[in-house]
Short mmCIF file of C-alpha atoms in Angstrom, two decimals:
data_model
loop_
_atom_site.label_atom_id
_atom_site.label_comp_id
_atom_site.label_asym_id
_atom_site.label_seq_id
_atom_site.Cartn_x
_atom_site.Cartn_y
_atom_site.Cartn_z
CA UNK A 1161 31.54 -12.44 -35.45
CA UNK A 1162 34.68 -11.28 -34.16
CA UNK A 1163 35.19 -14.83 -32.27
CA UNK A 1164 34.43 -16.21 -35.58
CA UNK A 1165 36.52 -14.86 -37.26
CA UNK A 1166 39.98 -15.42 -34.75
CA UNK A 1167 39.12 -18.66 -34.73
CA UNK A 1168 39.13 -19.50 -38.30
CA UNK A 1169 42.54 -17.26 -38.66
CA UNK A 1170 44.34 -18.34 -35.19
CA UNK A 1171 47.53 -17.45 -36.45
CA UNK A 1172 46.98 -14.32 -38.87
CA UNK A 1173 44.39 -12.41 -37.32
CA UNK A 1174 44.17 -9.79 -34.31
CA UNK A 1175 41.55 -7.12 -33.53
CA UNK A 1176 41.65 -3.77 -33.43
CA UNK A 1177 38.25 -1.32 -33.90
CA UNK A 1178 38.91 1.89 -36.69
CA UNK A 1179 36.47 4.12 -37.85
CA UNK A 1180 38.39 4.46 -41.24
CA UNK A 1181 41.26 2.34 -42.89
CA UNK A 1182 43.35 0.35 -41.11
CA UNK A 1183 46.95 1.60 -40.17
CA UNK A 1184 50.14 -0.82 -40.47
CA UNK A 1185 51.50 -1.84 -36.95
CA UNK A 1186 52.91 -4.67 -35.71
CA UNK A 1187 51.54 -5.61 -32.94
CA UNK A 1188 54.02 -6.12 -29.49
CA UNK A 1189 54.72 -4.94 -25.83
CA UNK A 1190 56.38 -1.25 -25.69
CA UNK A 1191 57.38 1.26 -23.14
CA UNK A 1192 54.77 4.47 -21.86
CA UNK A 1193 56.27 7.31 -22.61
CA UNK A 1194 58.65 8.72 -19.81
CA UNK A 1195 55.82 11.69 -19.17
CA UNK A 1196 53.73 9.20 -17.92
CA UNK A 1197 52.37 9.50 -13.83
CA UNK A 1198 54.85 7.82 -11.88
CA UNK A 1199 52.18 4.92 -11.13
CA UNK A 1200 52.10 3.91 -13.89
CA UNK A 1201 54.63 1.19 -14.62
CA UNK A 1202 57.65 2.15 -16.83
CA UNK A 1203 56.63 -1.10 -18.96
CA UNK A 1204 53.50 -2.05 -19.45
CA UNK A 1205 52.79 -5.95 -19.03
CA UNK A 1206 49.58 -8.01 -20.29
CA UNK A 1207 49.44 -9.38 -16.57
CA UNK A 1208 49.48 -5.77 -15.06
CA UNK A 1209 46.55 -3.82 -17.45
CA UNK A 1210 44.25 -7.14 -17.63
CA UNK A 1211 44.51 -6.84 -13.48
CA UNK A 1212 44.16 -3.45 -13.38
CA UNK A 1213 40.66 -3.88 -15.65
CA UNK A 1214 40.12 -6.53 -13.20
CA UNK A 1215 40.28 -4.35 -10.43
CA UNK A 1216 37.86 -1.38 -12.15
CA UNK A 1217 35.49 -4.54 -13.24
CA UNK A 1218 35.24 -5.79 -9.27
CA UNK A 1219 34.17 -1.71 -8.01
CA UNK A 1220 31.94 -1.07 -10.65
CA UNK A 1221 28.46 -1.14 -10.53
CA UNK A 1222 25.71 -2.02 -12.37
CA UNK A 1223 21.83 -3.05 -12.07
CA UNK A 1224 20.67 -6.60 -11.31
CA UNK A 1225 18.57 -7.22 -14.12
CA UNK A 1226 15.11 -10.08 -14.21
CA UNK A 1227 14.62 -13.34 -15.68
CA UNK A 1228 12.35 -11.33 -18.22
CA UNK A 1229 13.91 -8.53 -18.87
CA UNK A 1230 16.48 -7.29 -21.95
CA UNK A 1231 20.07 -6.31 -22.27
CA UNK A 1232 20.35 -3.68 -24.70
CA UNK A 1233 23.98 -3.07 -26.24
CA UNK A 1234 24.68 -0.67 -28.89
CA UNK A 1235 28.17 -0.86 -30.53
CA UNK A 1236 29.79 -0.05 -33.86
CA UNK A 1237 32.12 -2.56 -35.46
CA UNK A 1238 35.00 -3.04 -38.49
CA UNK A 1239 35.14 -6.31 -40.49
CA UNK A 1240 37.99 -7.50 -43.25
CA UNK A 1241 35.32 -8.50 -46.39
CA UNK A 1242 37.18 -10.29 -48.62
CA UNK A 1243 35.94 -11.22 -52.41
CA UNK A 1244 37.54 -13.91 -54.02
CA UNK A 1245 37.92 -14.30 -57.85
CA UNK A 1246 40.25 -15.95 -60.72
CA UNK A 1247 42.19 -12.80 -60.86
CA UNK A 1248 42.68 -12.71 -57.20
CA UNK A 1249 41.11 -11.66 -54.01
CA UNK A 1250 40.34 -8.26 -53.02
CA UNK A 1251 39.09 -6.99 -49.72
CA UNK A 1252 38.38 -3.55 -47.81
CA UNK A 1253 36.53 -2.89 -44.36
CA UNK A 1254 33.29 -2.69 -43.95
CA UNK A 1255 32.10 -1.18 -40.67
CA UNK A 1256 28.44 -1.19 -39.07
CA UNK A 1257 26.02 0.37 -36.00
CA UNK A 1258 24.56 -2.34 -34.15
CA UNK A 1259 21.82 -2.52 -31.97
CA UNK A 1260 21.00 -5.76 -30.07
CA UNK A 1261 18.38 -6.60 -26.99
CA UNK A 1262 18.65 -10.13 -26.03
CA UNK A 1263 16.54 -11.87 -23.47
CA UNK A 1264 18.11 -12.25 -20.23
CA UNK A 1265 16.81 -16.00 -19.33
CA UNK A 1266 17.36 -16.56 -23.48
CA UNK A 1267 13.75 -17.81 -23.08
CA UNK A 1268 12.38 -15.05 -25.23
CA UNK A 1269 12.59 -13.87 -28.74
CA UNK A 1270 15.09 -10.77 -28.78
CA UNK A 1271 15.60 -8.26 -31.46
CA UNK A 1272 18.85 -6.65 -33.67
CA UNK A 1273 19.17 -3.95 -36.09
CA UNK A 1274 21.88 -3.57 -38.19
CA UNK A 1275 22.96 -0.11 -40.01
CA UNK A 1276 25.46 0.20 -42.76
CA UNK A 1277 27.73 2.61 -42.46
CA UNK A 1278 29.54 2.18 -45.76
CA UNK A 1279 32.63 0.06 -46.81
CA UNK A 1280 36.26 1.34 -46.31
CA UNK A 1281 39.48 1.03 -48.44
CA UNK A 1282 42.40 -0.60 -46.96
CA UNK A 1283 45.61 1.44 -47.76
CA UNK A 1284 47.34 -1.56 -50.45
CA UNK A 1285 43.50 -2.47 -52.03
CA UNK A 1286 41.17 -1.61 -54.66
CA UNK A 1287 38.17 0.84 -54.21
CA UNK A 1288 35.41 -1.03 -52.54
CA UNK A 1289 31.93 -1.44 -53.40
CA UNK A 1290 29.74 2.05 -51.80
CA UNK A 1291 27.89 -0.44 -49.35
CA UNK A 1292 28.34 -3.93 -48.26
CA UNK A 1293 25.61 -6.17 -49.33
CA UNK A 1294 24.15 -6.40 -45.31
CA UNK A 1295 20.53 -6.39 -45.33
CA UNK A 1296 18.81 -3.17 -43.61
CA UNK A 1297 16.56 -3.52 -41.22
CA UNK A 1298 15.08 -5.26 -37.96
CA UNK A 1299 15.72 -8.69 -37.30
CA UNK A 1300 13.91 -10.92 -34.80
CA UNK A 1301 16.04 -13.01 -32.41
CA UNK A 1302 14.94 -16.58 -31.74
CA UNK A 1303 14.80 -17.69 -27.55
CA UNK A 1304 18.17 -19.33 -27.00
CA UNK A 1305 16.64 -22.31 -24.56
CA UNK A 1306 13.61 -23.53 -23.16
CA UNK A 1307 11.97 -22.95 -20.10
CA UNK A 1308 13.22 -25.44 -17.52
CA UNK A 1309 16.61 -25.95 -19.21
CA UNK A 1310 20.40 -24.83 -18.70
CA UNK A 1311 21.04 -21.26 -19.64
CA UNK A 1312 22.26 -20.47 -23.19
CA UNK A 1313 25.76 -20.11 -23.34
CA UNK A 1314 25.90 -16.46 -24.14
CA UNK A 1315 23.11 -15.21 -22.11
CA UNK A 1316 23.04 -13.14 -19.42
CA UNK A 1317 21.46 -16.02 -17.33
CA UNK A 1318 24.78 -18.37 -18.15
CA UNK A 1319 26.97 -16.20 -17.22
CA UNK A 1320 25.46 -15.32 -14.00
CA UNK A 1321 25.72 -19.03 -13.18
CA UNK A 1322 29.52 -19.16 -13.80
CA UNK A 1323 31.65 -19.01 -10.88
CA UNK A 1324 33.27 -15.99 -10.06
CA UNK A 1325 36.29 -17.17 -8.18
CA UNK A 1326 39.26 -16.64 -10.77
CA UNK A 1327 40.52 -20.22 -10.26
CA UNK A 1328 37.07 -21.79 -10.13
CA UNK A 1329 36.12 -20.16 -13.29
CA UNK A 1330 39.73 -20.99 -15.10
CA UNK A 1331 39.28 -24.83 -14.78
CA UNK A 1332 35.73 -24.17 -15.77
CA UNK A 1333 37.27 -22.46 -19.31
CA UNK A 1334 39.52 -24.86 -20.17
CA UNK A 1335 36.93 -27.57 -19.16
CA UNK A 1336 34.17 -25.78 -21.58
CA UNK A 1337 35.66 -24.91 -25.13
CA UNK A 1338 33.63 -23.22 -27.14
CA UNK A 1339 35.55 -24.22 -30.43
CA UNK A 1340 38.58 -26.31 -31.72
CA UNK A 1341 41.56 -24.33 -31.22
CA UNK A 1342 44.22 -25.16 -28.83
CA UNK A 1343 43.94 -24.76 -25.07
CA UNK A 1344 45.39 -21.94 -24.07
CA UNK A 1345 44.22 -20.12 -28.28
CA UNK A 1346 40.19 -21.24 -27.36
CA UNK A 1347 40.25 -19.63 -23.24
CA UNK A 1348 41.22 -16.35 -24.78
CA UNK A 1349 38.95 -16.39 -27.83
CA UNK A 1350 36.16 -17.05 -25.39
CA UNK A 1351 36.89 -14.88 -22.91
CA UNK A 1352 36.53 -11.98 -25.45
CA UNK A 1353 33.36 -14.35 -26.10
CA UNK A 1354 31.65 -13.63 -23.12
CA UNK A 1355 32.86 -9.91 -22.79
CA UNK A 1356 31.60 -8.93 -26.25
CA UNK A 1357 27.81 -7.45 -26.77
CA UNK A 1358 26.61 -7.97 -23.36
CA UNK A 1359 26.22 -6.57 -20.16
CA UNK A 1360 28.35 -8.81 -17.68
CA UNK A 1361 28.20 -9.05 -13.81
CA UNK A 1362 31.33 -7.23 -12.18
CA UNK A 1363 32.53 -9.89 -10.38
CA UNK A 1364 32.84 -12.21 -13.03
CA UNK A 1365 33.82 -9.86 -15.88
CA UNK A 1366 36.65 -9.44 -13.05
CA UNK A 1367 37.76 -12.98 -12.86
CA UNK A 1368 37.41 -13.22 -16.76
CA UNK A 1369 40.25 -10.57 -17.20
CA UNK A 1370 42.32 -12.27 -13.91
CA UNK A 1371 42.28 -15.76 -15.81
CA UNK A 1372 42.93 -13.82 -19.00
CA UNK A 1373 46.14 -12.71 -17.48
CA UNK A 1374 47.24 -16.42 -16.46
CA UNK A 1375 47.07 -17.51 -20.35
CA UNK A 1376 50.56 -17.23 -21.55
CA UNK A 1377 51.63 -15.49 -24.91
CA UNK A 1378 49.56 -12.06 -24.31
CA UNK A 1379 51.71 -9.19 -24.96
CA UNK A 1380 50.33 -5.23 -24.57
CA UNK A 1381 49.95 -2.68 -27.79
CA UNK A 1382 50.38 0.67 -25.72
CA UNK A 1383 48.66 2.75 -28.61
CA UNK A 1384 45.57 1.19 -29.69
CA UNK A 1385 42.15 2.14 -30.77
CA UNK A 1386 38.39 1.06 -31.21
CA UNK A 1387 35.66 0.95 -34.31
CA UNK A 1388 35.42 4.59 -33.37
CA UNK A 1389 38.86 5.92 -33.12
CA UNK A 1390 38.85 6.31 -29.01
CA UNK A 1391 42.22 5.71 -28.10
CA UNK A 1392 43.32 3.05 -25.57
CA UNK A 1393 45.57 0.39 -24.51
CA UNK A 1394 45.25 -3.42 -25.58
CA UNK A 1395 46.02 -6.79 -24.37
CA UNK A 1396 47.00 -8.89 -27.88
CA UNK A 1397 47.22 -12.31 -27.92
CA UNK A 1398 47.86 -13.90 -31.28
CA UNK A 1399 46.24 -11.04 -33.04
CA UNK A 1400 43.33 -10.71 -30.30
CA UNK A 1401 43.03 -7.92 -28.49
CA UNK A 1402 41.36 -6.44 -25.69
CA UNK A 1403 41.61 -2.64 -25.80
CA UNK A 1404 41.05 -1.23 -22.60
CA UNK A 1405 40.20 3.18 -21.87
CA UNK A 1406 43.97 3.59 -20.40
CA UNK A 1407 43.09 5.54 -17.24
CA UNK A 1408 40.13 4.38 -15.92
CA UNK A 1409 40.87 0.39 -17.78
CA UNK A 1410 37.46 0.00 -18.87
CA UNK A 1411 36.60 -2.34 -21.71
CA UNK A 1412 36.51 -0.28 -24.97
CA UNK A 1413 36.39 -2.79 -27.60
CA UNK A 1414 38.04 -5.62 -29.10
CA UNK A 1415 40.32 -5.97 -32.61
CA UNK A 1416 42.01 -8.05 -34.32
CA UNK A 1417 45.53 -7.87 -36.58
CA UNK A 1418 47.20 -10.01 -38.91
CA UNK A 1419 50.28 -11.31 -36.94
CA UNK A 1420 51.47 -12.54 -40.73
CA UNK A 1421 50.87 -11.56 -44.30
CA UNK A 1422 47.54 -12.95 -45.74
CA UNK A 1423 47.34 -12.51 -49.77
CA UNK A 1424 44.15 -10.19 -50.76
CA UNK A 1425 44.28 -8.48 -47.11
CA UNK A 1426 47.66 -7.15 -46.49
CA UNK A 1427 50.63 -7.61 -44.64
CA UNK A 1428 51.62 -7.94 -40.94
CA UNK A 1429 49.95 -5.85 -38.85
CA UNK A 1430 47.20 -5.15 -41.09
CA UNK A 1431 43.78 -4.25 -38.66
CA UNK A 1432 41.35 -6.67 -40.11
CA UNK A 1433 38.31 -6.30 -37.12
CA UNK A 1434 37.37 -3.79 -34.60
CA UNK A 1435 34.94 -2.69 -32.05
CA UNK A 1436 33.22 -0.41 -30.03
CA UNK A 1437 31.10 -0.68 -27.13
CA UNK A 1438 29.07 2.45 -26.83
CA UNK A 1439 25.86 1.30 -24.72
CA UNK A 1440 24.54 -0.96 -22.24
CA UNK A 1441 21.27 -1.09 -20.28
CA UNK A 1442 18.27 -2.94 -18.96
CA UNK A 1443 14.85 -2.82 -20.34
CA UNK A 1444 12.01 -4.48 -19.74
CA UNK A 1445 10.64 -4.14 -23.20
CA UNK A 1446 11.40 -4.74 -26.69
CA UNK A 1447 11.02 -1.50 -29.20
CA UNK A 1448 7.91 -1.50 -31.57
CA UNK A 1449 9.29 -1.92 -35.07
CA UNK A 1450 7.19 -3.32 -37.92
CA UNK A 1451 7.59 -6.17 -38.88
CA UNK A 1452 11.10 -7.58 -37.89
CA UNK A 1453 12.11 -10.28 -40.34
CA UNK A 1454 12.99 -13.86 -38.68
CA UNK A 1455 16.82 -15.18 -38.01
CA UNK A 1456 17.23 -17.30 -41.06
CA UNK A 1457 20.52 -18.11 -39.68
CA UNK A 1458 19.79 -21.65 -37.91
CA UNK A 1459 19.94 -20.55 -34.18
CA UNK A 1460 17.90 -20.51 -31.23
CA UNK A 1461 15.87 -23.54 -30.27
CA UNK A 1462 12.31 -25.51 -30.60
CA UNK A 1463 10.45 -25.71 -27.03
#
């Protein structure tokens, strides 16, 4: 969703995750304070935090998981919802708990619940609605591909395939859009892509943040935070960001910020979408949960 929704907003929207209403900030480089460790760099640059989550990525570890097994992610996340009528349109956050398994070959049916967790006023609009109108429940995943064809593109299995060398990987990118935007616009939006819900093999979640640092136009938010208020750094990039844990440079979640004023959501600076990353793991089975309803939504694919 939050790919979704940079890409139909290129220029107005960046990310940023809040457990409550969004704060007004413009998004930009800035200085760490002068009590910071000594090395640390007096400014903060995109190139120097998306390398330094490059270099955490490459030593961390993390198991190897099967062909048939799950990746489990559990996250929370904050979305703009906007309602549009003759006497103008009028939107407020809603936020949610996710919980997705997804097959690692994409060759079986996975499973994602969504929770409610009530809607949110933003500071300048009117008192939402208690609840969004986000069915509750379990719903069943369709396989992604067939057995004996390409990987998915978002599976675990598709990524694995990538390459992992930096500059192997950035002609691959630019080679492989996964939407419309301009070049340089589309590599960071899927970059973020391919970070986002999923459990993703050090070595090329380490090249994804190295070619993220080649894209030009990224600038760093020094005081950021996720869907659940954890405080860290981010990488912005027209509105995108990447918000990083700022000692240890661990992915924490994404956001996203208007970079201009949008009527019915606010003005510059205005947090329209956040995440939060809580969770990741292997499993070898799905949970029992009667009955999950289908994917209505047109995915997944007829073997």
């Amino acid at each position: 969703m939050l790919g979704a929704t940079a890409a139909a907003a290129t220029a107005a929207v960046t990310v940023s995750l809040l457990p409550g209403p969004a704060p007004h900030r413009p998004p930009g480089a800035g200085s760490v304070p002068a009590s910071s460790p000594p090395s640390t760099p007096a400014m903060l640059t995109a190139a120097y935090v998306l390398n330094q989550a490059a270099s955490a990525a490459a030593s961390s570890s993390q198991p190897v998981p099967r062909p048939d097994q799950f990746i489990y992610v559990s996250s929370v996340t904050t979305y703009v919802s906007t309602e549009i009528g003759r006497s103008g349109d009028k939107s407020w956050l809603y936020r949610t708990r996710r919980q997705i398994w997804q097959s690692v070959s994409g060759q079986r049916a996975g499973l994602l619940q969504i929770v409610d967790r009530g809607n949110v006023k933003l500071p300048w609009g009117p008192v939402p609605p208690a609840a969004s109108d986000l069915p509750a429940g379990w719903t069943s995943l369709p396989p992604a591909s067939c057995p004996g064809a390409a990987p998915a593109r978002g599976t675990y299995a598709f990524l694995a395939a990538l390459p992992a060398d930096p500059g192997r990987l950035r002609t691959w990118i630019y080679r492989h859009p996964g939407g419309q935007q301009r070049a340089d616009a589309q590599a960071w939006t899927d970059i973020g892509d391919m970070l986002r819900e999923m459990l993703v093999p050090p070595k090329l979640a380490a090249a994804l943040y190295r070619v993220a640092a080649t894209i030009p136009g990224a600038a760093v938010v020094p005081h950021a935070a996720n869907a659940v208020g954890r405080a860290g750094v981010a990488v912005s990039r027209s509105g995108q960001e990447l918000i990083f844990d700022p000692k240890t440079y661990q992915l924490i979640g994404e956001g996203a910020v208007l970079t201009e004023a949008v009527p019915g959501e606010g003005p510059a600076g205005t947090v329209v979408a956040s995440t939060a990353q809580l969770r990741e793991a292997v499993t070898d089975h799905l949970p029992a949960v009667t009955p999950p309803r289908a994917d209505k939504s047109g995915g997944g694919v007829r073997c």
